[in-house]
Structure formats: structure tokens, C-alpha cells
Amino acid sequence: MSIPGPGGQGLQLTPFRGLRYVAERVGSLAAVTSPPYDVVVRPDGLRRLEAEDPYNIVRLILPQAGTPAARHRQAAETLRRWQADGVLAPDPEPALYVYEQRDGRTLQRGLIGALRLSPREEGIVLPHEEVMPHVVEDRADLMRATAAHLEPLLLAYRGHENGPSGNGPNGPAENGSAGNGTTRNGTTGNGPAEKGTGGAARVIERAIRRAPLLSTTTEDGVDHHLWRVTDPADLVEVAADLRHHQALIADGHHRWATYLRLREERREPGPWDFGLVLLVDTARYPLRVRAIHRLLRRLPPAEALAAARRAFRVREIDGPMPRALERLAEAAAATPPNAFLLAGDGRFHLLDRPDPQVLARTVPEGRPEAWRTLDATVLHHVLLDHLWHVPDTPEHIGYLHDPAAAVEQAERLGGTAVLMHPVSEDVVHELARQGIAMPHKSTSFGPKPATGLVLRSLTLG
């Protein structure tokens, strides 16, 4: 995705004064981090993170109080108190930050900075999913209250179009047979490609030769390192490189929509014209693509299966879960492709071979075939709307990244878990370039940045 933007500007990533935890004031840097707000499994994961350290970032991104207004007010008060008490402190000068994640099998590096916001029609930042208005409204209220960007979005761009092809170990990521994030050649390593290709790549390579600004290992075994980039020549080199590129929103559609909404509320230029992002060159560091699963809180499995039989072949299949997900992947590779795994009654049920006549009646016309055949499209239009009559509201549907958590919660609530197979990254890019939005929560790109390593206060600029 290499283009000149309007006026040849493309991506404009600018330095900012990062707001960071003071290591001496917290138990450990790992103990104050969190996954992104929409990945935290609630309520168990939320309680566990709160217990990790009294200053865990989850108290800012998912504050707990009786009403939404009280939650946002509490987050703002907590942020002000932590800064006054020296728990969080701003860096002395604006910087871009080189961020590295490594877990032995996967290596990812990118640049964290403040990206100039641009509407979709400019073709600089491409969303690929629809958003839910109530989530955007909640994130907007939180950002207004805190005047801060608490966690970076994950954006993907291709830094050197003449670099390694998709057939090599550093080609674009492709979903594995059970959503395990393998690359197209079947490897799991995300090692760097050619050194020295592209100004941003050269700056990153130089930065990582220095001692990191911070290092920590989170409980999932991932090592996190952060370096500051402040040299004016380095910043110019990054800017000159990125101005020729566009990016895909890999993770953070609701936060991007929130950035745009809040910018529109302000008439004068200022810090709200920029949003906190992690920008990753996927030609060098391919992302993984995984599915996001559905938890139907109020639909018992027996009712779901009975209705599904009107349009799908339904079979009970053997577990355990890894084997069931393999069967789902096999069904998703067949023709027709749509397949889903239902759970919640202690068993696994495979839905596949949808009735073509039902698809023709229920899936909207006027969209590309790649969109009409998406699992998420078929799920929402055929199953949720037509057969199950389940409203897409938080009381009825939860979105979980962990299939085990989805099944556990379904069994506890008497509801139904719908486990999904990940979509191909090629399809995501194809639709994004056409300006076609996939249904919300269709993909989960990763590795996702840890929340809490660097924040952006809009009062600091």
C-alpha cells in the first residue's frame, strides 16, 4: 500500500511527549499493563488486572462505576491523581517510539507516534470494518474526560513494495488452519526482512542498537522493549519515507472513529488533529489474523440449533476444542465456504453447507462477492437477523477473542458461543481498497500492543 496522499503527504507520524509509568512507583511495568480494552475478558480478566497492581492501566481504560458518566469522571480523576503523585510522568521532549514485541516465535517492531487524522475519502488510512455507535460514544466520552489517548491503535502499511514476496518467510500474514496466525509458507516466525529498505526501517534498525528506554516481560511470556527517537535527522527520514504510504487499520476501528469525531468538535488546529498509533511495516513484520467469536447471552443452544437447521447442515463433532476448530477450518475451506462452530451445552456442533436459496434471500445485494460470502456477513444477516432474531446489542451479544472464554461464558450463562474461522488477510485488503466495510468485529489482527507502556496526554501537545 504505497501511494502519495493528497499533496503527496500520505502518512504523517509526528513525535509527542509520551506519558509513561515511573518504574520506581509501581510494582513492575508488566504488572501495570493490560491488553486493549476490547480484549480484556470481563469480569474475571478485569478483576485479575485490577488486583495485579493498584496502578494497572485497566483502571483508566475500563473504569468501574455505577454509570457511564461516573466511570469516565473516575478515569479522569485517577489520571490526574497518578500524574500529581508521580506515578505517571511525561518524557522531557517529543519523540517517536520504536516498540518491539518478541515471544520467541514472533518478532514485531513498529513506530508509535501521533498520526495526523484524515477522513476515509482521502485514502490515507483505510478502515475495513464497520463500527458500533454506542462503543464510539463511550470511547469519545472517555477521551473527552481524560483528554488523553490511553492506548495506541495498530496500523499496518507496506514499507517496501519491492521487498520479499508473499512466498518467503516474511510475506504477508495468512490465517492458519485453526486461526493460529501462521504465515503463508507455514512458518510462525516474523523475522525482519531486508535491513536498510526505507527510511523508517533504517531508523528502527539504528534505534534498537541502543539500550532500550524500558524493557518488561508480561505474563504471557512476551518481551516488550521501547526506544525513543528524538534526533531531528531521524525524524525527517521517517517523515520522508511515510509520506508515500497509506495504512490499513488492523486494530482500533472504534478508537479511530472516535479520533475523527472529537477532531470534528474542535474548530481550531491542535493536538486533537492527531491520534496515537502503532505503525507496523507488514512487509517486514507480518501480522497474524485471528477470528473474533460471538457470545449469544440469551439464546440457549437447543433453540439456536433448531433454528439453524432450517438453513444449514448441523452435525455434532468431537472435541477437544483444538480438534473441533480443525474441523471448522476444514469446513470453511470447502465449497460453499461458510461454517460456524456452536457450543454452550457441553458439546460442539458444526454448521456448514448453507442453503443457497436462503443466502440469496437474506444476504444484501449490491456488494462485492467477497463481502457477500464472508462468514461475518452470513452470520449477521442469515443467522442473527433471519433465523435467531438476536439484536446486535451488548445485552444480547458479546465479542470475545478467546474461544475458550466464549465457550466458558456460554455454558455459565446458558447461552450459545459461535466460534468463527479467521478471514484471509487478502480479502481484508481487497475490500478496504474498494472502500467496502466488513461487519464489525470480523477480524483480530495481532500481535496487539500492550496498553500502558506509553500514553499521550492531549494537554502536553
Short mmCIF file of N, CA and C in Angstrom, two decimals, residues 257-349:
data_model
loop_
_atom_site.label_atom_id
_atom_site.label_comp_id
_atom_site.label_asym_id
_atom_site.label_seq_id
_atom_site.Cartn_x
_atom_site.Cartn_y
_atom_site.Cartn_z
N ALA A 257 -12.53 5.98 14.76
CA ALA A 257 -13.78 6.72 14.57
C ALA A 257 -13.96 7.76 15.67
N THR A 258 -13.51 7.43 16.88
CA THR A 258 -13.59 8.38 18.00
C THR A 258 -12.65 9.56 17.77
N TYR A 259 -11.43 9.28 17.32
CA TYR A 259 -10.49 10.37 17.00
C TYR A 259 -11.14 11.35 16.02
N LEU A 260 -11.74 10.80 14.95
CA LEU A 260 -12.33 11.66 13.93
C LEU A 260 -13.50 12.47 14.48
N ARG A 261 -14.32 11.85 15.31
CA ARG A 261 -15.46 12.56 15.89
C ARG A 261 -14.98 13.71 16.76
N LEU A 262 -14.00 13.47 17.61
CA LEU A 262 -13.54 14.50 18.53
C LEU A 262 -12.80 15.62 17.78
N ARG A 263 -12.13 15.27 16.69
CA ARG A 263 -11.49 16.32 15.90
C ARG A 263 -12.54 17.26 15.30
N GLU A 264 -13.65 16.67 14.84
CA GLU A 264 -14.69 17.49 14.22
C GLU A 264 -15.33 18.46 15.22
N GLU A 265 -15.25 18.15 16.51
CA GLU A 265 -15.85 19.03 17.52
C GLU A 265 -15.02 20.28 17.77
N ARG A 266 -13.79 20.29 17.28
CA ARG A 266 -12.90 21.41 17.55
C ARG A 266 -12.57 22.16 16.26
N ARG A 267 -12.75 23.46 16.29
CA ARG A 267 -12.57 24.26 15.08
C ARG A 267 -11.13 24.67 14.87
N GLU A 268 -10.39 24.86 15.95
CA GLU A 268 -9.01 25.33 15.83
C GLU A 268 -8.05 24.15 15.72
N PRO A 269 -7.00 24.26 14.91
CA PRO A 269 -5.98 23.19 14.85
C PRO A 269 -5.33 22.98 16.20
N GLY A 270 -4.97 21.74 16.50
CA GLY A 270 -4.35 21.45 17.78
C GLY A 270 -4.09 19.97 17.95
N PRO A 271 -3.84 19.53 19.19
CA PRO A 271 -3.47 18.13 19.44
C PRO A 271 -4.56 17.14 19.06
N TRP A 272 -5.84 17.58 18.99
CA TRP A 272 -6.92 16.67 18.63
C TRP A 272 -6.90 16.33 17.14
N ASP A 273 -6.04 16.98 16.38
CA ASP A 273 -5.89 16.65 14.96
C ASP A 273 -5.04 15.41 14.74
N PHE A 274 -4.52 14.83 15.82
CA PHE A 274 -3.63 13.68 15.74
C PHE A 274 -4.14 12.58 16.67
N GLY A 275 -3.83 11.33 16.32
CA GLY A 275 -4.22 10.20 17.14
C GLY A 275 -3.05 9.28 17.40
N LEU A 276 -3.03 8.65 18.58
CA LEU A 276 -1.95 7.76 18.98
C LEU A 276 -2.06 6.43 18.23
N VAL A 277 -0.98 6.04 17.54
CA VAL A 277 -0.99 4.80 16.76
C VAL A 277 0.35 4.08 16.90
N LEU A 278 0.31 2.78 16.65
CA LEU A 278 1.50 1.97 16.40
C LEU A 278 1.45 1.60 14.93
N LEU A 279 2.48 2.00 14.19
CA LEU A 279 2.54 1.79 12.74
C LEU A 279 3.56 0.68 12.46
N VAL A 280 3.08 -0.42 11.87
CA VAL A 280 3.93 -1.59 11.62
C VAL A 280 4.04 -1.85 10.13
N ASP A 281 5.27 -2.00 9.67
CA ASP A 281 5.55 -2.34 8.27
C ASP A 281 5.36 -3.85 8.12
N THR A 282 4.24 -4.27 7.51
CA THR A 282 3.94 -5.69 7.44
C THR A 282 4.72 -6.41 6.34
N ALA A 283 5.45 -5.68 5.51
CA ALA A 283 6.37 -6.35 4.59
C ALA A 283 7.55 -6.94 5.36
N ARG A 284 7.88 -6.31 6.48
CA ARG A 284 8.97 -6.80 7.33
C ARG A 284 8.46 -7.63 8.49
N TYR A 285 7.33 -7.26 9.04
CA TYR A 285 6.79 -7.92 10.23
C TYR A 285 5.31 -8.25 10.00
N PRO A 286 5.03 -9.38 9.36
CA PRO A 286 3.64 -9.72 9.04
C PRO A 286 2.79 -9.87 10.30
N LEU A 287 1.56 -9.41 10.22
CA LEU A 287 0.63 -9.56 11.32
C LEU A 287 -0.09 -10.90 11.24
N ARG A 288 -0.60 -11.36 12.36
CA ARG A 288 -1.46 -12.54 12.39
C ARG A 288 -2.92 -12.08 12.26
N VAL A 289 -3.74 -12.91 11.65
CA VAL A 289 -5.17 -12.63 11.55
C VAL A 289 -5.92 -13.74 12.27
N ARG A 290 -6.69 -13.37 13.26
CA ARG A 290 -7.49 -14.33 14.01
C ARG A 290 -8.95 -13.91 14.00
N ALA A 291 -9.78 -14.81 14.42
CA ALA A 291 -11.22 -14.55 14.44
C ALA A 291 -11.63 -13.92 15.77
N ILE A 292 -12.77 -13.25 15.75
CA ILE A 292 -13.43 -12.78 16.97
C ILE A 292 -14.74 -13.55 17.09
N HIS A 293 -14.96 -14.16 18.23
CA HIS A 293 -16.09 -15.06 18.43
C HIS A 293 -17.27 -14.34 19.08
N ARG A 294 -18.45 -14.90 18.91
CA ARG A 294 -19.68 -14.29 19.43
C ARG A 294 -20.20 -15.08 20.63
N LEU A 295 -20.65 -14.36 21.63
CA LEU A 295 -21.33 -14.94 22.79
C LEU A 295 -22.77 -14.45 22.76
N LEU A 296 -23.70 -15.35 22.53
CA LEU A 296 -25.12 -15.01 22.49
C LEU A 296 -25.69 -15.30 23.88
N ARG A 297 -25.76 -14.28 24.68
CA ARG A 297 -26.02 -14.45 26.11
C ARG A 297 -27.40 -15.02 26.41
N ARG A 298 -28.39 -14.72 25.58
CA ARG A 298 -29.77 -15.07 25.90
C ARG A 298 -30.38 -16.11 24.97
N LEU A 299 -29.56 -16.73 24.14
CA LEU A 299 -30.05 -17.74 23.21
C LEU A 299 -29.53 -19.11 23.63
N PRO A 300 -30.40 -19.98 24.16
CA PRO A 300 -29.96 -21.32 24.56
C PRO A 300 -29.50 -22.13 23.35
N PRO A 301 -28.52 -23.01 23.53
CA PRO A 301 -28.01 -23.79 22.39
C PRO A 301 -29.08 -24.61 21.68
N ALA A 302 -30.03 -25.19 22.42
CA ALA A 302 -31.06 -26.01 21.78
C ALA A 302 -31.88 -25.18 20.80
N GLU A 303 -32.24 -23.96 21.20
CA GLU A 303 -33.01 -23.09 20.31
C GLU A 303 -32.17 -22.67 19.10
N ALA A 304 -30.91 -22.36 19.34
CA ALA A 304 -30.04 -21.95 18.24
C ALA A 304 -29.89 -23.06 17.21
N LEU A 305 -29.70 -24.30 17.67
CA LEU A 305 -29.50 -25.42 16.76
C LEU A 305 -30.78 -25.74 15.98
N ALA A 306 -31.92 -25.68 16.67
CA ALA A 306 -33.18 -25.99 15.99
C ALA A 306 -33.45 -25.01 14.86
N ALA A 307 -33.21 -23.71 15.11
CA ALA A 307 -33.44 -22.71 14.06
C ALA A 307 -32.40 -22.82 12.95
N ALA A 308 -31.15 -23.13 13.30
CA ALA A 308 -30.09 -23.21 12.31
C ALA A 308 -30.33 -24.31 11.29
N ARG A 309 -31.02 -25.37 11.71
CA ARG A 309 -31.26 -26.50 10.80
C ARG A 309 -32.15 -26.10 9.62
N ARG A 310 -32.80 -24.97 9.69
CA ARG A 310 -33.64 -24.52 8.58
C ARG A 310 -32.80 -24.02 7.41
N ALA A 311 -31.50 -23.78 7.63
CA ALA A 311 -30.68 -23.24 6.55
C ALA A 311 -29.29 -23.86 6.46
N PHE A 312 -28.88 -24.65 7.44
CA PHE A 312 -27.53 -25.22 7.48
C PHE A 312 -27.59 -26.72 7.76
N ARG A 313 -26.56 -27.41 7.32
CA ARG A 313 -26.33 -28.76 7.82
C ARG A 313 -25.75 -28.63 9.22
N VAL A 314 -26.26 -29.38 10.18
CA VAL A 314 -25.83 -29.30 11.58
C VAL A 314 -25.38 -30.69 12.01
N ARG A 315 -24.13 -30.77 12.50
CA ARG A 315 -23.59 -32.05 12.97
C ARG A 315 -22.89 -31.85 14.30
N GLU A 316 -23.08 -32.79 15.23
CA GLU A 316 -22.28 -32.79 16.46
C GLU A 316 -20.92 -33.39 16.14
N ILE A 317 -19.85 -32.72 16.62
CA ILE A 317 -18.50 -33.22 16.35
C ILE A 317 -17.74 -33.36 17.66
N ASP A 318 -16.69 -34.15 17.60
CA ASP A 318 -15.91 -34.44 18.80
C ASP A 318 -14.97 -33.29 19.15
N GLY A 319 -14.70 -33.13 20.44
CA GLY A 319 -13.67 -32.24 20.92
C GLY A 319 -12.38 -33.01 21.05
N PRO A 320 -11.39 -32.46 21.77
CA PRO A 320 -11.45 -31.19 22.48
C PRO A 320 -11.44 -29.99 21.51
N MET A 321 -11.40 -28.78 22.08
CA MET A 321 -11.56 -27.59 21.25
C MET A 321 -10.57 -27.52 20.09
N PRO A 322 -9.26 -27.79 20.27
CA PRO A 322 -8.36 -27.69 19.11
C PRO A 322 -8.81 -28.58 17.95
N ARG A 323 -9.28 -29.79 18.27
CA ARG A 323 -9.76 -30.68 17.20
C ARG A 323 -11.03 -30.12 16.57
N ALA A 324 -11.94 -29.59 17.39
CA ALA A 324 -13.17 -29.01 16.85
C ALA A 324 -12.87 -27.83 15.94
N LEU A 325 -11.88 -26.99 16.31
CA LEU A 325 -11.50 -25.85 15.47
C LEU A 325 -10.86 -26.32 14.16
N GLU A 326 -10.16 -27.45 14.19
CA GLU A 326 -9.61 -28.00 12.95
C GLU A 326 -10.74 -28.43 12.02
N ARG A 327 -11.78 -29.03 12.58
CA ARG A 327 -12.93 -29.43 11.77
C ARG A 327 -13.61 -28.20 11.18
N LEU A 328 -13.68 -27.12 11.97
CA LEU A 328 -14.25 -25.87 11.47
C LEU A 328 -13.43 -25.34 10.29
N ALA A 329 -12.10 -25.39 10.42
CA ALA A 329 -11.24 -24.91 9.34
C ALA A 329 -11.43 -25.75 8.07
N GLU A 330 -11.57 -27.06 8.22
CA GLU A 330 -11.80 -27.92 7.06
C GLU A 330 -13.11 -27.56 6.37
N ALA A 331 -14.15 -27.32 7.15
CA ALA A 331 -15.44 -26.96 6.58
C ALA A 331 -15.38 -25.59 5.91
N ALA A 332 -14.62 -24.65 6.50
CA ALA A 332 -14.50 -23.30 5.94
C ALA A 332 -13.76 -23.31 4.62
N ALA A 333 -12.92 -24.33 4.38
CA ALA A 333 -12.16 -24.43 3.13
C ALA A 333 -12.96 -25.11 2.02
N ALA A 334 -14.13 -25.62 2.37
CA ALA A 334 -14.95 -26.33 1.39
C ALA A 334 -15.78 -25.34 0.57
N THR A 335 -16.59 -25.86 -0.32
CA THR A 335 -17.49 -25.05 -1.13
C THR A 335 -18.91 -25.56 -0.94
N PRO A 336 -19.86 -24.71 -0.52
CA PRO A 336 -19.69 -23.29 -0.15
C PRO A 336 -18.91 -23.16 1.15
N PRO A 337 -18.29 -21.99 1.38
CA PRO A 337 -17.29 -21.88 2.44
C PRO A 337 -17.83 -21.64 3.84
N ASN A 338 -19.02 -21.10 4.00
CA ASN A 338 -19.44 -20.62 5.31
C ASN A 338 -19.64 -21.75 6.30
N ALA A 339 -19.01 -21.62 7.48
CA ALA A 339 -19.11 -22.64 8.53
C ALA A 339 -18.93 -21.97 9.89
N PHE A 340 -19.61 -22.52 10.89
CA PHE A 340 -19.57 -21.98 12.24
C PHE A 340 -19.57 -23.14 13.23
N LEU A 341 -18.99 -22.90 14.40
CA LEU A 341 -18.95 -23.91 15.45
C LEU A 341 -19.75 -23.39 16.64
N LEU A 342 -20.80 -24.10 17.02
CA LEU A 342 -21.64 -23.69 18.14
C LEU A 342 -21.31 -24.53 19.36
N ALA A 343 -21.32 -23.88 20.53
CA ALA A 343 -21.06 -24.56 21.79
C ALA A 343 -21.86 -23.86 22.89
N GLY A 344 -21.88 -24.51 24.07
CA GLY A 344 -22.61 -23.96 25.19
C GLY A 344 -23.36 -25.01 25.97
N ASP A 345 -23.54 -26.18 25.37
CA ASP A 345 -24.25 -27.28 26.04
C ASP A 345 -23.31 -28.42 26.38
N GLY A 346 -21.99 -28.14 26.43
CA GLY A 346 -21.02 -29.19 26.73
C GLY A 346 -20.56 -29.96 25.50
N ARG A 347 -21.07 -29.58 24.32
CA ARG A 347 -20.70 -30.27 23.09
C ARG A 347 -20.36 -29.23 22.01
N PHE A 348 -19.83 -29.72 20.89
CA PHE A 348 -19.55 -28.87 19.75
C PHE A 348 -20.45 -29.28 18.59
N HIS A 349 -21.00 -28.27 17.89
CA HIS A 349 -21.89 -28.52 16.77
C HIS A 349 -21.39 -27.71 15.57
#
